Structures are given as C-alpha cells and as structure tokens.
Short mmCIF file of C-alpha atoms and ligand atoms in Angstrom, two decimals:
data_model
loop_
_atom_site.label_atom_id
_atom_site.label_comp_id
_atom_site.label_asym_id
_atom_site.label_seq_id
_atom_site.Cartn_x
_atom_site.Cartn_y
_atom_site.Cartn_z
CA MET A 1 0.00 0.00 0.00
CA SER A 2 1.42 3.40 -0.84
CA ALA A 3 1.60 6.17 1.74
CA PRO A 4 1.58 9.97 1.57
CA LEU A 5 4.98 11.49 0.83
CA ALA A 6 6.59 13.58 3.56
CA SER A 7 6.82 16.63 1.33
CA LEU A 8 5.12 17.89 -1.83
CA SER A 9 8.58 18.25 -3.35
CA GLY A 10 8.68 14.44 -3.57
CA TYR A 11 6.10 14.57 -6.37
CA ARG A 12 7.12 15.11 -9.95
CA ARG A 13 4.12 16.84 -11.47
CA ILE A 14 1.29 18.41 -9.47
CA VAL A 15 -2.06 19.75 -10.64
CA ILE A 16 -3.56 22.29 -8.23
CA LYS A 17 -7.26 23.06 -8.44
CA ILE A 18 -8.34 26.32 -6.89
CA GLY A 19 -11.98 27.02 -6.11
CA SER A 20 -13.64 30.35 -6.91
CA ALA A 21 -14.39 31.25 -3.29
CA LEU A 22 -10.67 31.19 -2.46
CA LEU A 23 -9.71 33.64 -5.19
CA VAL A 24 -12.67 35.94 -5.39
CA ASP A 25 -14.49 37.98 -2.79
CA ARG A 26 -18.04 38.88 -3.74
CA ALA A 27 -17.66 42.52 -2.71
CA SER A 28 -14.06 43.38 -3.39
CA GLY A 29 -13.14 41.10 -6.30
CA LEU A 30 -9.83 39.27 -6.61
CA LYS A 31 -8.02 38.38 -3.39
CA LYS A 32 -4.62 39.58 -4.47
CA PRO A 33 -2.65 38.80 -1.27
CA TRP A 34 -3.90 35.20 -1.33
CA LEU A 35 -3.01 34.84 -5.01
CA ASP A 36 0.48 36.23 -4.43
CA ALA A 37 0.98 33.83 -1.54
CA ILE A 38 -0.01 30.74 -3.56
CA CYS A 39 2.21 31.91 -6.40
CA ASP A 40 5.08 32.02 -3.88
CA ASP A 41 4.25 28.41 -2.93
CA ILE A 42 4.23 27.44 -6.62
CA ALA A 43 7.57 29.18 -7.19
CA ALA A 44 9.04 27.27 -4.23
CA LEU A 45 7.88 23.96 -5.71
CA ARG A 46 9.24 24.86 -9.13
CA GLN A 47 12.59 25.65 -7.54
CA LYS A 48 12.65 22.11 -6.18
CA GLY A 49 12.09 20.76 -9.68
CA VAL A 50 8.36 20.01 -9.38
CA GLU A 51 6.24 20.80 -12.44
CA VAL A 52 3.03 22.61 -11.56
CA LEU A 53 -0.24 23.08 -13.42
CA VAL A 54 -3.07 25.20 -12.08
CA VAL A 55 -6.75 24.67 -12.74
CA SER A 56 -8.18 27.98 -11.64
CA SER A 57 -11.86 28.69 -11.15
CA GLY A 58 -13.05 32.20 -10.54
CA ALA A 59 -13.80 33.53 -14.01
CA ILE A 60 -17.55 33.67 -13.48
CA ALA A 61 -17.28 34.87 -9.88
CA LEU A 62 -14.86 37.64 -10.84
CA GLY A 63 -16.85 38.66 -13.90
CA ARG A 64 -20.09 38.92 -11.99
CA THR A 65 -18.40 41.18 -9.45
CA VAL A 66 -16.94 43.39 -12.19
CA LEU A 67 -20.29 43.52 -14.02
CA ASN A 68 -22.21 44.03 -10.78
CA LEU A 69 -24.66 41.20 -11.52
CA SER A 70 -27.24 40.53 -8.84
CA PRO A 71 -26.62 37.67 -6.36
CA GLY A 72 -28.21 34.26 -6.93
CA ALA A 73 -28.20 31.87 -9.86
CA LEU A 74 -27.19 33.27 -13.25
CA LYS A 75 -28.79 32.36 -16.55
CA LEU A 76 -26.45 30.50 -18.90
CA GLU A 77 -25.85 33.52 -21.11
CA GLU A 78 -25.21 35.70 -18.05
CA SER A 79 -22.60 33.32 -16.70
CA GLN A 80 -21.02 33.13 -20.16
CA ALA A 81 -20.79 36.90 -20.31
CA ALA A 82 -19.45 36.99 -16.75
CA ALA A 83 -16.83 34.39 -17.70
CA ALA A 84 -15.78 36.44 -20.73
CA VAL A 85 -15.13 39.44 -18.52
CA GLY A 86 -13.73 37.50 -15.58
CA GLN A 87 -11.38 35.14 -17.43
CA ILE A 88 -9.38 37.93 -19.03
CA ALA A 89 -8.84 39.53 -15.62
CA LEU A 90 -8.15 36.19 -13.95
CA ALA A 91 -5.46 35.28 -16.46
CA ARG A 92 -3.81 38.68 -16.13
CA HIS A 93 -3.68 38.38 -12.34
CA TRP A 94 -2.11 34.92 -12.56
CA SER A 95 0.38 36.05 -15.13
CA GLU A 96 1.41 39.11 -13.10
CA SER A 97 1.59 37.28 -9.82
CA LEU A 98 3.75 34.44 -11.21
CA ALA A 99 5.96 36.94 -13.04
CA ARG A 100 7.10 38.23 -9.64
CA SER A 101 9.08 34.97 -9.48
CA GLU A 102 10.00 35.10 -13.15
CA ILE A 103 7.57 32.32 -14.02
CA VAL A 104 5.74 32.53 -17.33
CA ALA A 105 2.04 31.61 -17.25
CA GLY A 106 0.26 30.04 -20.23
CA GLN A 107 -3.53 30.10 -20.44
CA ILE A 108 -5.43 27.00 -21.58
CA LEU A 109 -9.22 27.04 -21.92
CA LEU A 110 -10.77 23.62 -22.42
CA THR A 111 -14.19 22.44 -23.48
CA LEU A 112 -15.55 18.98 -22.79
CA GLY A 113 -14.73 17.75 -26.30
CA ASP A 114 -11.06 18.52 -25.72
CA THR A 115 -10.82 15.70 -23.22
CA GLU A 116 -13.63 13.41 -24.43
CA GLU A 117 -12.64 13.09 -28.08
CA ARG A 118 -9.52 11.07 -28.43
CA ARG A 119 -7.87 13.15 -31.17
CA ARG A 120 -8.49 16.47 -29.45
CA TYR A 121 -7.39 14.93 -26.16
CA LEU A 122 -4.06 13.92 -27.63
CA ASN A 123 -3.70 17.40 -29.09
CA ALA A 124 -4.46 19.21 -25.81
CA ARG A 125 -2.08 16.86 -24.03
CA ALA A 126 0.74 17.68 -26.43
CA THR A 127 0.22 21.42 -25.89
CA ILE A 128 0.26 21.08 -22.11
CA LYS A 129 3.41 18.95 -22.20
CA GLN A 130 5.10 21.47 -24.46
CA LEU A 131 4.26 24.32 -22.09
CA LEU A 132 5.70 22.35 -19.18
CA SER A 133 8.87 21.53 -21.05
CA LEU A 134 9.31 25.24 -21.77
CA GLY A 135 9.18 25.89 -18.03
CA SER A 136 5.79 27.59 -18.09
CA VAL A 137 2.98 27.10 -15.58
CA PRO A 138 -0.27 26.32 -17.43
CA ILE A 139 -3.29 28.15 -16.00
CA ILE A 140 -6.30 26.11 -17.04
CA ASN A 141 -10.04 26.69 -16.87
CA GLU A 142 -13.13 25.54 -18.67
CA ASN A 143 -13.90 27.72 -21.69
CA ASP A 144 -17.10 28.92 -20.04
CA THR A 145 -17.94 31.51 -22.67
CA VAL A 146 -18.60 28.87 -25.31
CA ALA A 147 -19.52 25.78 -23.30
CA THR A 148 -23.28 25.19 -23.18
CA THR A 149 -25.03 22.92 -20.71
CA GLU A 150 -24.74 19.72 -22.74
CA ILE A 151 -21.09 20.16 -23.51
CA ARG A 152 -19.65 21.42 -20.28
CA TYR A 153 -17.77 19.85 -17.41
CA GLY A 154 -19.66 22.21 -15.13
CA ASP A 155 -17.23 21.80 -12.26
CA ASN A 156 -13.50 22.25 -12.14
CA ASP A 157 -12.91 19.29 -9.79
CA ARG A 158 -13.48 16.74 -12.53
CA LEU A 159 -11.84 18.97 -15.12
CA ALA A 160 -8.74 19.08 -12.90
CA ALA A 161 -8.77 15.28 -12.58
CA ARG A 162 -8.98 14.93 -16.35
CA VAL A 163 -6.07 17.33 -16.70
CA ALA A 164 -4.08 15.37 -14.10
CA THR A 165 -4.54 12.07 -15.92
CA MET A 166 -4.01 13.70 -19.30
CA CYS A 167 -0.58 15.02 -18.36
CA GLY A 168 0.47 12.06 -16.22
CA ALA A 169 0.57 14.04 -12.95
CA ASP A 170 1.38 12.08 -9.79
CA LEU A 171 -0.59 14.38 -7.48
CA LEU A 172 -3.82 16.34 -7.75
CA ILE A 173 -4.49 18.89 -4.99
CA LEU A 174 -8.03 20.21 -4.61
CA LEU A 175 -7.93 23.43 -2.61
CA SER A 176 -11.36 23.83 -1.16
CA ASP A 177 -13.33 25.55 1.58
CA ILE A 178 -13.29 22.32 3.60
CA ASP A 179 -10.14 20.64 4.90
CA GLY A 180 -10.87 17.14 3.64
CA LEU A 181 -13.27 14.20 3.71
CA TYR A 182 -15.39 13.37 6.74
CA THR A 183 -17.52 10.29 7.40
CA ALA A 184 -20.53 12.64 7.00
CA PRO A 185 -20.92 16.33 6.13
CA PRO A 186 -19.47 17.96 9.30
CA HIS A 187 -21.81 20.95 9.25
CA LEU A 188 -24.78 18.56 9.46
CA ASP A 189 -23.39 15.85 11.72
CA PRO A 190 -21.34 16.73 14.81
CA GLN A 191 -20.22 13.08 15.09
CA ALA A 192 -18.56 13.23 11.66
CA GLU A 193 -15.01 11.89 11.75
CA PHE A 194 -12.18 13.23 9.65
CA LEU A 195 -10.45 10.78 7.27
CA PRO A 196 -6.77 11.63 6.73
CA VAL A 197 -5.99 8.67 4.45
CA ILE A 198 -8.29 6.99 1.96
CA ASP A 199 -6.75 3.84 0.57
CA GLU A 200 -9.45 3.19 -1.96
CA ILE A 201 -12.63 4.95 -3.09
CA THR A 202 -15.19 2.32 -2.21
CA PRO A 203 -18.98 2.70 -2.40
CA GLN A 204 -18.88 3.47 1.37
CA ILE A 205 -16.48 6.35 0.76
CA GLU A 206 -18.71 7.64 -2.03
CA ALA A 207 -21.68 7.53 0.30
CA MET A 208 -19.84 9.80 2.75
CA ALA A 209 -19.68 12.63 0.23
CA GLY A 210 -22.67 14.93 0.70
CA GLY A 211 -23.93 16.96 -2.23
CA ALA A 212 -23.49 20.47 -0.80
CA ALA A 213 -21.94 23.25 -2.84
CA SER A 214 -21.62 26.93 -2.00
CA GLU A 215 -22.86 29.71 -4.23
CA LEU A 216 -19.39 30.52 -5.48
CA SER A 217 -18.28 26.98 -6.19
CA ARG A 218 -20.00 24.45 -8.37
CA GLY A 219 -18.48 21.30 -6.95
CA GLY A 220 -19.45 19.87 -3.59
CA MET A 221 -17.73 16.85 -2.03
CA ARG A 222 -19.49 14.64 -4.58
CA THR A 223 -17.55 16.03 -7.55
CA LYS A 224 -14.35 15.86 -5.49
CA ILE A 225 -14.83 12.14 -4.93
CA ASP A 226 -15.63 11.71 -8.64
CA ALA A 227 -12.39 13.56 -9.36
CA GLY A 228 -10.62 11.21 -6.95
CA LYS A 229 -11.89 8.17 -8.82
CA ILE A 230 -10.62 9.52 -12.13
CA ALA A 231 -7.24 10.50 -10.70
CA THR A 232 -6.47 7.54 -8.44
CA SER A 233 -7.44 4.90 -11.00
CA ALA A 234 -4.83 6.45 -13.28
CA GLY A 235 -2.16 6.16 -10.59
CA CYS A 236 -2.36 9.80 -9.44
CA ALA A 237 -2.71 10.54 -5.70
CA MET A 238 -5.14 13.22 -4.57
CA ILE A 239 -5.20 15.65 -1.66
CA ILE A 240 -8.20 17.64 -0.49
CA THR A 241 -7.37 20.46 1.87
CA SER A 242 -8.61 23.87 2.84
CA GLY A 243 -7.26 26.68 0.72
CA LYS A 244 -8.49 29.32 3.15
CA PRO A 245 -5.21 29.92 5.01
CA MET A 246 -2.46 31.84 3.25
CA ASN A 247 0.22 29.63 1.58
CA PRO A 248 -1.89 26.45 1.68
CA LEU A 249 0.70 24.38 -0.24
CA LYS A 250 3.41 25.23 2.24
CA GLY A 251 0.76 24.46 4.83
CA ILE A 252 0.41 20.86 3.61
CA ASP A 253 4.13 20.32 4.16
CA ASN A 254 3.85 21.91 7.59
CA GLY A 255 1.16 19.48 8.67
CA ALA A 256 -2.06 21.32 7.83
CA ARG A 257 -5.01 18.96 7.96
CA HIS A 258 -5.81 17.23 4.68
CA SER A 259 -7.21 14.02 3.22
CA TRP A 260 -4.86 11.98 1.06
CA PHE A 261 -6.28 9.52 -1.47
CA ALA A 262 -3.90 6.73 -2.45
CA PRO A 263 -3.22 6.14 -6.13
CA SER A 264 -4.32 2.77 -7.42
CA ALA A 265 -1.58 0.18 -7.03
CA THR A 266 -2.37 -1.18 -10.47
CA PRO A 267 -3.10 1.85 -12.60
CA VAL A 268 -4.72 1.07 -15.89
CA THR A 269 -3.07 1.93 -19.19
CA ALA A 270 -3.30 5.44 -20.61
CA ARG A 271 -5.96 4.37 -23.08
CA LYS A 272 -8.05 2.69 -20.41
CA THR A 273 -7.60 5.73 -18.19
CA TRP A 274 -9.15 7.78 -20.94
CA ILE A 275 -12.07 5.35 -21.23
CA ALA A 276 -12.70 5.22 -17.47
CA GLY A 277 -12.57 8.99 -17.08
CA GLN A 278 -15.14 9.77 -19.78
CA LEU A 279 -17.62 12.15 -18.24
CA GLN A 280 -20.61 11.37 -20.41
CA PRO A 281 -20.96 7.74 -21.47
CA ALA A 282 -23.25 7.45 -24.48
CA GLY A 283 -25.27 4.50 -23.21
CA THR A 284 -25.70 1.85 -20.55
CA LEU A 285 -25.72 -1.94 -20.51
CA VAL A 286 -27.28 -3.77 -17.56
CA VAL A 287 -25.56 -7.10 -17.01
CA ASP A 288 -26.46 -10.18 -14.97
CA GLN A 289 -24.48 -11.57 -12.06
CA GLY A 290 -22.66 -14.12 -14.21
CA ALA A 291 -21.41 -11.44 -16.58
CA GLU A 292 -20.41 -9.22 -13.66
CA THR A 293 -18.30 -12.04 -12.20
CA ALA A 294 -16.73 -12.69 -15.61
CA LEU A 295 -15.86 -9.00 -16.02
CA ARG A 296 -14.28 -8.88 -12.58
CA SER A 297 -12.02 -11.75 -13.57
CA GLY A 298 -10.84 -9.88 -16.66
CA LYS A 299 -13.09 -11.42 -19.33
CA SER A 300 -14.84 -9.69 -22.22
CA LEU A 301 -18.54 -8.81 -22.00
CA LEU A 302 -20.57 -11.22 -24.13
CA PRO A 303 -24.09 -10.44 -25.40
CA ALA A 304 -25.54 -13.37 -23.41
CA GLY A 305 -25.00 -11.59 -20.08
CA VAL A 306 -26.58 -8.30 -21.18
CA GLN A 307 -30.12 -7.82 -19.89
CA ASP A 308 -30.86 -4.32 -21.03
CA VAL A 309 -29.46 -1.70 -23.41
CA SER A 310 -30.22 2.00 -23.12
CA GLY A 311 -29.03 5.12 -24.93
CA GLN A 312 -28.10 5.89 -28.49
CA PHE A 313 -24.50 4.96 -29.15
CA HIS A 314 -22.33 3.89 -31.99
CA ARG A 315 -19.66 1.27 -32.16
CA GLY A 316 -16.55 2.71 -30.52
CA ASP A 317 -18.42 5.06 -28.17
CA THR A 318 -17.80 4.78 -24.45
CA ILE A 319 -20.65 3.08 -22.63
CA SER A 320 -21.30 2.32 -19.00
CA VAL A 321 -21.84 -1.21 -17.63
CA VAL A 322 -24.05 -1.52 -14.56
CA GLY A 323 -24.80 -4.55 -12.43
CA LEU A 324 -28.23 -5.69 -11.28
CA SER A 325 -27.94 -3.40 -8.25
CA GLY A 326 -27.88 -0.45 -10.66
CA ARG A 327 -24.32 0.56 -9.74
CA GLU A 328 -21.78 1.15 -12.45
CA ILE A 329 -19.08 -1.52 -12.44
CA ALA A 330 -17.21 -0.89 -15.68
CA ARG A 331 -16.89 1.23 -18.79
CA GLY A 332 -15.82 0.25 -22.22
CA LEU A 333 -15.94 0.94 -25.92
CA ALA A 334 -19.07 -0.48 -27.53
CA GLY A 335 -18.44 -3.29 -29.99
CA TYR A 336 -21.85 -2.67 -31.57
CA ASP A 337 -24.21 0.20 -32.32
CA ALA A 338 -27.06 0.52 -29.81
CA GLU A 339 -29.63 -0.88 -32.23
CA GLU A 340 -27.59 -4.02 -32.90
CA ALA A 341 -26.77 -4.36 -29.22
CA ARG A 342 -30.50 -4.45 -28.44
CA ARG A 343 -31.03 -7.21 -30.99
CA ILE A 344 -28.30 -9.49 -29.69
CA ALA A 345 -28.63 -8.77 -25.94
CA GLY A 346 -29.29 -11.98 -24.02
CA HIS A 347 -28.26 -14.20 -26.93
CA LYS A 348 -25.33 -16.57 -27.36
CA SER A 349 -22.47 -15.25 -29.47
CA ARG A 350 -23.02 -18.00 -32.04
CA GLU A 351 -26.53 -16.66 -32.71
CA ILE A 352 -25.22 -13.22 -33.73
CA GLU A 353 -24.95 -14.01 -37.41
CA ALA A 354 -28.55 -15.19 -37.63
CA LEU A 355 -29.80 -12.16 -35.68
CA LEU A 356 -27.86 -9.47 -37.51
CA GLY A 357 -27.39 -11.03 -40.91
CA TYR A 358 -23.62 -10.92 -40.67
CA ALA A 359 -20.95 -12.50 -38.54
CA GLY A 360 -20.18 -9.79 -35.96
CA ARG A 361 -17.64 -9.86 -33.20
CA ALA A 362 -18.25 -12.24 -30.30
CA ALA A 363 -17.99 -9.59 -27.55
CA MET A 364 -20.31 -6.70 -26.79
CA ILE A 365 -17.26 -5.04 -25.19
CA HIS A 366 -13.86 -6.60 -25.74
CA ARG A 367 -11.74 -6.89 -22.60
CA ASP A 368 -8.99 -4.75 -24.16
CA ASP A 369 -11.54 -1.94 -24.40
CA LEU A 370 -13.00 -2.49 -20.95
CA VAL A 371 -12.03 -1.03 -17.61
CA MET A 372 -13.51 -1.76 -14.21
CA THR A 373 -14.64 1.46 -12.53
CA GLU A 374 -15.78 -0.02 -9.25
CA THR A 375 -14.09 -2.57 -7.08
CA ALA A 376 -16.09 -5.19 -5.24
CA GLY A 377 -15.99 -2.74 -2.30
CA LYS A 378 -14.62 -4.53 0.72
CA THR A 379 -12.36 -1.92 2.31
CA GLY A 380 -13.46 1.38 3.74
CA GLY A 381 -11.39 4.47 4.44
CA SER A 382 -8.75 4.40 7.09
CA ASN A 383 -8.72 7.18 9.63
CA GLN A 384 -5.52 5.99 11.20
CA ARG A 385 -2.78 7.72 9.36
CA ASP A 386 -0.16 5.41 10.88
CA GLU A 387 -1.80 2.41 9.29
CA ALA A 388 -0.90 3.77 5.90
CA HIS A 389 2.72 4.06 6.90
CA ALA A 390 2.87 0.53 8.23
N1 LIG B 1 -15.16 27.43 -14.59
C1 LIG B 1 -15.83 28.17 -13.57
C2 LIG B 1 -15.20 29.55 -13.40
O1 LIG B 1 -14.07 29.75 -13.69
C3 LIG B 1 -15.79 27.50 -12.22
C4 LIG B 1 -16.31 26.11 -12.12
C5 LIG B 1 -16.12 25.58 -10.70
O2 LIG B 1 -16.07 26.37 -9.74
O3 LIG B 1 -16.00 24.36 -10.51
O4 LIG B 1 -15.85 30.46 -12.94
#
C-alpha cells in the first residue's frame, strides 16, 4: 500500500485546483494577497524541480463582481458573459503574480470535447506537455464563454482530474473551503469523523460525500470524490485540503489537515484511463451476475450476459456497464451500435450471425476496451494515518 509522501517536493508533477471562493471575494473582487501567496508556494515547488499546473476557477465569480450582476443563480448567457469578462482579468492576475518569481504563465481554456474526443485529447495533451517543457505554468479553466449545458464539465474538480490524468501528474491537490473528507458532512453531523488517508474509493467512501456546494463553487464533495476516482485509478494521488489559510501548499508540508487519497496500485493503461474517465458515457448496458463475475475476472462482456441496453450509441463510443444493483461496475468501448446491441442482448455469441445477418464480433465489449470502474468494495477508508505508513 502506498503512503503519503513527507513533502510535496517528492512529487514530480502536481495539478492544483483552486476554487472560486478562495480567489474571489463577492464585494471586493480578486483576493490579491492570497493569489500572491499561492504563487510564492508554486515558485518554491518549481525551484525544487516540481512541475506545476493550475486549474483555476473564478472567471464567473470575478466577472459577476466586475459587471455588478445581482446575487443568486445566473442564466447561462449571463454566466457566459461573466466568464468572458472574468477570465481575461483572472489570467492577467495569474500572469502578473507568477511573473514576480519570473515564471511565465500560459492560459489553456478547455471544453468537454477537448478531453472526451480522443484526437483532441491527444492534441491538448501535447500542448500542455510542451508548455511544461518550456518551463511555463499552465493556468487552465473551462472555456465557459462557449460551453453550453450539454457540452460542459460544469465543475472544475473533474476537469482538474482529467487534466491530471491527461498530463500524467502524480498528485492532484483540490484546494477547497473544507479541509478534507469526513464520514458525514461535518456541518450537518457533529459526530462526523475526519479521514486523513483513503486507501481506496469504495462505495462506502462515495456515500460519505454529501452533495453540498456553496454559491461561489460548483463542486461539492461529490464532484471531489468523482475527481478522486478519475485521478487515483490512473495512478495519481489526490489531496483535499482547505485553501483558506495563506500559503496552503506550504501548509500541507507543515502538517495542515488534509485528506490523502492513495493512487491505485495497479493503474490502468493510458488508453483505459481515458475510457474510465469519460464524463458522459453514451449509453448503458445492464448485465447479470454471471457477466459481472466474468468482467471482474478480466473477461470480455458477451451479449448473453446483457439484460438491457439503453441510450443511443455507436460502435466505438464509451458506454457504461451496470450490475443488477444499478451501480456502475465498468466502462468500455461499444463493440456494436445501440440498435444491434439491443437485438443481440441476451443471446449466445453464435446466434449473432442469424440475428444481424452478418458475422459480428463475439464480444459486446472486448476486454482490451474495458475497464472496471468499481471494485467489489470490501475496504473502507482508514482514519488511522499510521496504518498507511505501516
Ligand atoms: N469554470 C468556472 C469559473 O471559472 C468554475 C467552475 C467551478 O467552480 O468548478 O468560474
């Protein structure tokens, strides 16, 4: 079992996600002293040879302050306008603050398609790697001015996890307004216990994440745990800690409270990481217990074990596989279009030719294109840090 490193400088490449509420004050706008302090932390890491990428929220929050928009939920076009105004200011502040340490910032604005379509994903990855090799710190956000509801990440927690896996980071840090994961939302349950080390994101751990989100931040604990699943399954550790104090990265090294999520001991290949991290699978297959057991032992998914097919997908699209309990257990690339999948579901592979009129492939999802997204779920979180060191 891996354990947290003694210092952040032990990591090679770190993605830091910063929530809007940390950077932007509703009344006064950008919190410049806080930004300068985190840029000092980033400069210190860079000096120790750690590559740093920042996923910065705050465009919409900053823009709405500048534009003096009324409090409460914004309409899509209002938040897009706010982002247009806020992002330009946000990027300038980052660039100026990092320049104090002679670090060059590079802005990257992503839309969902940039990580969900394989070709665009490879392209975005190449740009990010180039920026890093030139010694720049990428400042990344969702391209909120063009993203519409159907094609947006919507929260920067999962975007940051996608960025972390895309660039092969070994640590993702989510700076939040809460210092880590508790057994229950601490503001609702006084008995809630803090979890410093999470060895594996089991269904029990997922259940601990409440859904709450503040007005300035889109993601609650739920999206942070989703981010953790994406990151850890790709072999990237994750830390959740409070970004409220000044110099929160230095704070982690000095023992500030945080939850550390262990990277998977058997990370899947880069291609499977991409499959598992897809944010919007195009369809769902419900499989029986026999098929679920076969998948868990590394076999392909055959049509015989499929009980139900939903969604409109084409061969090669990512689809979700759920067990009879309704929980997702795997994801994979469809071997058939949805229509064909419906026709052959529940049938033996040798019947495929008669059903479709041609000899198709034997598997609904081939095992090379399949990745388990949920473990059988035996272990819970450990709240004994020492255990992880043992
Ligand atoms: N992309 C949004 C912004 O910059 C923030 C999304 C989030 O807070 O997760 O305003």
